[in-house]
Amino acid sequence: MDFLTFPLLFSFFLAFAYVIVISGRRNFRLPPGPFPLPVIGNLLHLGDKPHHSLATLSKRYGPLMSLKLGSRTTIVVSSSNIAKEFFHNHDPFFSSRSIPDSLRVVDHDKYSIVFLPAEDQWRKLRKICKEYIFSVRRLDANELLCRKKVEELLDHVSDCCTNQKDVNIGEIAFTTVLNVLSNVMFSMDIAQYDSVSSQEFKDAVRALMEFAGKPNIADFFPILKPFDPQGFVRQGNVYAKKIMTIFDTIINQRLQTRSSSSFTQTNNDVLDLLLNFNQTNESEFTQNDMRHLFFDLFIAGTDTTSSTLEWVMTELIHNPEKLKKARLEVIKLMKNKNDIIQESDIFQLPYLQAVIKETLRLHPPVPFLVPHQAVCDVEINGYMVPKNAQVLCNVWAMGRDSKIWSCPETFLPERFLEVTIDYKGQDFEFIPFGAGRRICPGLNLAHRMLHTMLGSLLLKFDWKLGGNIKANDIDMGEKFGVTLQKNEALMAIPLRL
Ligand code: HEM
């Protein structure tokens, strides 16, 4: 080999490699997005309210945008057309999940309906939810029970009224939702309104939601996972174990009761149905499967529903003429009934429904949905979404898209009286519960709880802001997390009629 041959061969190899890379890139064009910095990528673009920052960026780069969050490719969806491409036209390819490291506690990611890939075990859990928990028949069967919990809520508010105490709306909603769920699942109350005894459970649920929502370095640099740099897994483990211990105790007590000689009748609640499952089905549903399912349902169902009620009341107190209109509708329907709002009344309350939809448009509790993940390379609108990319659907931005909604920043429930848009996953401009196969399985229960709680609170009381604050000065700030909470708790004064 003379002294020229090696450099020539090497140059030829480089040119060949370059052509391969460039031609490969042409077929692998990521959606546009801001230029990533070395190592940290676009992390600094997130800010403390990522749903706002990404909405602003998408105005520049478009509704299909790509970012690099540390070493993770992240695709951000910000329009109804693109959302339909992902969660309707290509739904099977995006039905996997990216799992926040902080939720790998108590091995939860291995059993969780929220985080399992859309394969056999997940399908089984969805089927159980559909048939045993959220079917119309099961929800109807639980109507009296839910009604009792709403009556207890009203009794508590009435006591506050008598004692001239402000009401923390988010807190009482959380207690009510927790008790509805615990009665549907176990035929018992887990929480009390004025007692610290149930505080441990509530705090643990909230802490886990908070950890899951906080930016975690280990999610952006998976190589750091074993070190748990911010301690989220360690702390999350403590809370998760507390919750699991409560479920274990309840399940074991029930097993004991069922095995005693004096046992005659089942409660016919979800726990009983699941314990019977193995007798009536070929496939097995273990006690471990059960506790992880309860874990998910309580975590996913409480903060979302209670923070929605807090935002609805905030918007109504902030807009007194809308509050009056909603109350008049409820009072007119119920004037001859001497009763509270029941589930069968909901369809006769179009303005109440519109108020809840408008709140979910402006304050979707899960602003990015639960992050999805691409199971393979998928081409969307001429761009490539690579396998394992995390997909964030910015429903917060979609709810404020001026191409879809007139005066998008204004609380205007009337807009929903003129159109048939609903949140059941068919209208992609409005998907606060998600869409496609990962759509929220608790949607119908949440729908019933929200309308009966809100309708009854409006029927029995008028409301004004606590602490001598004027309606105009109400705090509308948000706190970002898995759920979009109010920055300051809403303290309201109930006025008896
Ligand atoms: C998933 C919203 C109440 C159980 C979800 C998702 C959203 C959502 C956005 C993710 C959808 C996606 O990734 O595409 C809400 C809202 C609620 C609510 C806005 C109330 C206002 C509930 C309730 C329960 C529940 C009451 C059960 C008691 C679940 C579960 C999942 C889920 C288990 C995971 C489903 C899966 O990954 O297959 N929810 N949710 N949610 N929700 Fe809800």
mmCIF file with all atom_site columns, N, CA, C and O in Angstrom, residues 260-275:
data_model
loop_
_atom_site.group_PDB
_atom_site.id
_atom_site.type_symbol
_atom_site.label_atom_id
_atom_site.label_alt_id
_atom_site.label_comp_id
_atom_site.label_asym_id
_atom_site.label_entity_id
_atom_site.label_seq_id
_atom_site.pdbx_PDB_ins_code
_atom_site.Cartn_x
_atom_site.Cartn_y
_atom_site.Cartn_z
_atom_site.occupancy
_atom_site.B_iso_or_equiv
_atom_site.pdbx_formal_charge
_atom_site.auth_seq_id
_atom_site.auth_comp_id
_atom_site.auth_asym_id
_atom_site.auth_atom_id
_atom_site.pdbx_PDB_model_num
ATOM 1  N N  . SER A 1 260 ? -64.937 -17.017 57.543 1.00 0.00 ? 260 SER A N  1
ATOM 2  C CA . SER A 1 260 ? -65.486 -17.409 58.854 1.00 0.00 ? 260 SER A CA 1
ATOM 3  C C  . SER A 1 260 ? -66.779 -18.202 58.662 1.00 0.00 ? 260 SER A C  1
ATOM 4  O O  . SER A 1 260 ? -67.499 -18.031 57.673 1.00 0.00 ? 260 SER A O  1
ATOM 5  N N  . SER A 1 261 ? -67.087 -19.038 59.653 1.00 0.00 ? 261 SER A N  1
ATOM 6  C CA . SER A 1 261 ? -68.237 -19.941 59.502 1.00 0.00 ? 261 SER A CA 1
ATOM 7  C C  . SER A 1 261 ? -69.559 -19.166 59.503 1.00 0.00 ? 261 SER A C  1
ATOM 8  O O  . SER A 1 261 ? -70.551 -19.583 58.932 1.00 0.00 ? 261 SER A O  1
ATOM 9  N N  . SER A 1 262 ? -69.563 -17.976 60.171 1.00 0.00 ? 262 SER A N  1
ATOM 10 C CA . SER A 1 262 ? -70.826 -17.224 60.255 1.00 0.00 ? 262 SER A CA 1
ATOM 11 C C  . SER A 1 262 ? -71.098 -16.395 58.990 1.00 0.00 ? 262 SER A C  1
ATOM 12 O O  . SER A 1 262 ? -72.137 -15.755 58.869 1.00 0.00 ? 262 SER A O  1
ATOM 13 N N  . PHE A 1 263 ? -70.155 -16.414 58.044 1.00 0.00 ? 263 PHE A N  1
ATOM 14 C CA . PHE A 1 263 ? -70.316 -15.573 56.852 1.00 0.00 ? 263 PHE A CA 1
ATOM 15 C C  . PHE A 1 263 ? -71.448 -16.092 55.955 1.00 0.00 ? 263 PHE A C  1
ATOM 16 O O  . PHE A 1 263 ? -71.483 -17.256 55.596 1.00 0.00 ? 263 PHE A O  1
ATOM 17 N N  . THR A 1 264 ? -72.377 -15.194 55.635 1.00 0.00 ? 264 THR A N  1
ATOM 18 C CA . THR A 1 264 ? -73.488 -15.635 54.787 1.00 0.00 ? 264 THR A CA 1
ATOM 19 C C  . THR A 1 264 ? -73.606 -14.830 53.501 1.00 0.00 ? 264 THR A C  1
ATOM 20 O O  . THR A 1 264 ? -73.904 -15.359 52.450 1.00 0.00 ? 264 THR A O  1
ATOM 21 N N  . GLN A 1 265 ? -73.353 -13.510 53.562 1.00 0.00 ? 265 GLN A N  1
ATOM 22 C CA . GLN A 1 265 ? -73.701 -12.658 52.421 1.00 0.00 ? 265 GLN A CA 1
ATOM 23 C C  . GLN A 1 265 ? -72.531 -11.775 51.988 1.00 0.00 ? 265 GLN A C  1
ATOM 24 O O  . GLN A 1 265 ? -71.845 -11.197 52.842 1.00 0.00 ? 265 GLN A O  1
ATOM 25 N N  . THR A 1 266 ? -72.313 -11.647 50.685 1.00 0.00 ? 266 THR A N  1
ATOM 26 C CA . THR A 1 266 ? -71.238 -10.754 50.223 1.00 0.00 ? 266 THR A CA 1
ATOM 27 C C  . THR A 1 266 ? -71.764 -9.316  50.164 1.00 0.00 ? 266 THR A C  1
ATOM 28 O O  . THR A 1 266 ? -72.961 -9.086  50.124 1.00 0.00 ? 266 THR A O  1
ATOM 29 N N  . ASN A 1 267 ? -70.820 -8.365  50.166 1.00 0.00 ? 267 ASN A N  1
ATOM 30 C CA . ASN A 1 267 ? -71.228 -6.947  50.075 1.00 0.00 ? 267 ASN A CA 1
ATOM 31 C C  . ASN A 1 267 ? -71.597 -6.556  48.655 1.00 0.00 ? 267 ASN A C  1
ATOM 32 O O  . ASN A 1 267 ? -72.170 -5.519  48.417 1.00 0.00 ? 267 ASN A O  1
ATOM 33 N N  . ASN A 1 268 ? -71.140 -7.366  47.719 1.00 0.00 ? 268 ASN A N  1
ATOM 34 C CA . ASN A 1 268 ? -71.361 -7.054  46.305 1.00 0.00 ? 268 ASN A CA 1
ATOM 35 C C  . ASN A 1 268 ? -70.674 -5.755  45.891 1.00 0.00 ? 268 ASN A C  1
ATOM 36 O O  . ASN A 1 268 ? -71.137 -5.052  45.002 1.00 0.00 ? 268 ASN A O  1
ATOM 37 N N  . ASP A 1 269 ? -69.599 -5.404  46.581 1.00 0.00 ? 269 ASP A N  1
ATOM 38 C CA . ASP A 1 269 ? -68.805 -4.256  46.146 1.00 0.00 ? 269 ASP A CA 1
ATOM 39 C C  . ASP A 1 269 ? -67.683 -4.764  45.230 1.00 0.00 ? 269 ASP A C  1
ATOM 40 O O  . ASP A 1 269 ? -67.585 -5.974  44.957 1.00 0.00 ? 269 ASP A O  1
ATOM 41 N N  . VAL A 1 270 ? -66.833 -3.839  44.767 1.00 0.00 ? 270 VAL A N  1
ATOM 42 C CA . VAL A 1 270 ? -65.805 -4.239  43.802 1.00 0.00 ? 270 VAL A CA 1
ATOM 43 C C  . VAL A 1 270 ? -64.873 -5.289  44.409 1.00 0.00 ? 270 VAL A C  1
ATOM 44 O O  . VAL A 1 270 ? -64.501 -6.267  43.748 1.00 0.00 ? 270 VAL A O  1
ATOM 45 N N  . LEU A 1 271 ? -64.531 -5.121  45.689 1.00 0.00 ? 271 LEU A N  1
ATOM 46 C CA . LEU A 1 271 ? -63.630 -6.084  46.324 1.00 0.00 ? 271 LEU A CA 1
ATOM 47 C C  . LEU A 1 271 ? -64.223 -7.494  46.284 1.00 0.00 ? 271 LEU A C  1
ATOM 48 O O  . LEU A 1 271 ? -63.531 -8.457  45.933 1.00 0.00 ? 271 LEU A O  1
ATOM 49 N N  . ASP A 1 272 ? -65.495 -7.611  46.604 1.00 0.00 ? 272 ASP A N  1
ATOM 50 C CA . ASP A 1 272 ? -66.132 -8.933  46.555 1.00 0.00 ? 272 ASP A CA 1
ATOM 51 C C  . ASP A 1 272 ? -66.144 -9.485  45.129 1.00 0.00 ? 272 ASP A C  1
ATOM 52 O O  . ASP A 1 272 ? -65.862 -10.661 44.901 1.00 0.00 ? 272 ASP A O  1
ATOM 53 N N  . LEU A 1 273 ? -66.476 -8.609  44.185 1.00 0.00 ? 273 LEU A N  1
ATOM 54 C CA . LEU A 1 273 ? -66.522 -9.075  42.788 1.00 0.00 ? 273 LEU A CA 1
ATOM 55 C C  . LEU A 1 273 ? -65.155 -9.582  42.346 1.00 0.00 ? 273 LEU A C  1
ATOM 56 O O  . LEU A 1 273 ? -65.042 -10.598 41.667 1.00 0.00 ? 273 LEU A O  1
ATOM 57 N N  . LEU A 1 274 ? -64.105 -8.867  42.765 1.00 0.00 ? 274 LEU A N  1
ATOM 58 C CA . LEU A 1 274 ? -62.758 -9.280  42.360 1.00 0.00 ? 274 LEU A CA 1
ATOM 59 C C  . LEU A 1 274 ? -62.341 -10.571 43.072 1.00 0.00 ? 274 LEU A C  1
ATOM 60 O O  . LEU A 1 274 ? -61.680 -11.421 42.481 1.00 0.00 ? 274 LEU A O  1
ATOM 61 N N  . LEU A 1 275 ? -62.742 -10.704 44.342 1.00 0.00 ? 275 LEU A N  1
ATOM 62 C CA . LEU A 1 275 ? -62.401 -11.950 45.049 1.00 0.00 ? 275 LEU A CA 1
ATOM 63 C C  . LEU A 1 275 ? -63.153 -13.135 44.435 1.00 0.00 ? 275 LEU A C  1
ATOM 64 O O  . LEU A 1 275 ? -62.668 -14.264 44.458 1.00 0.00 ? 275 LEU A O  1
#
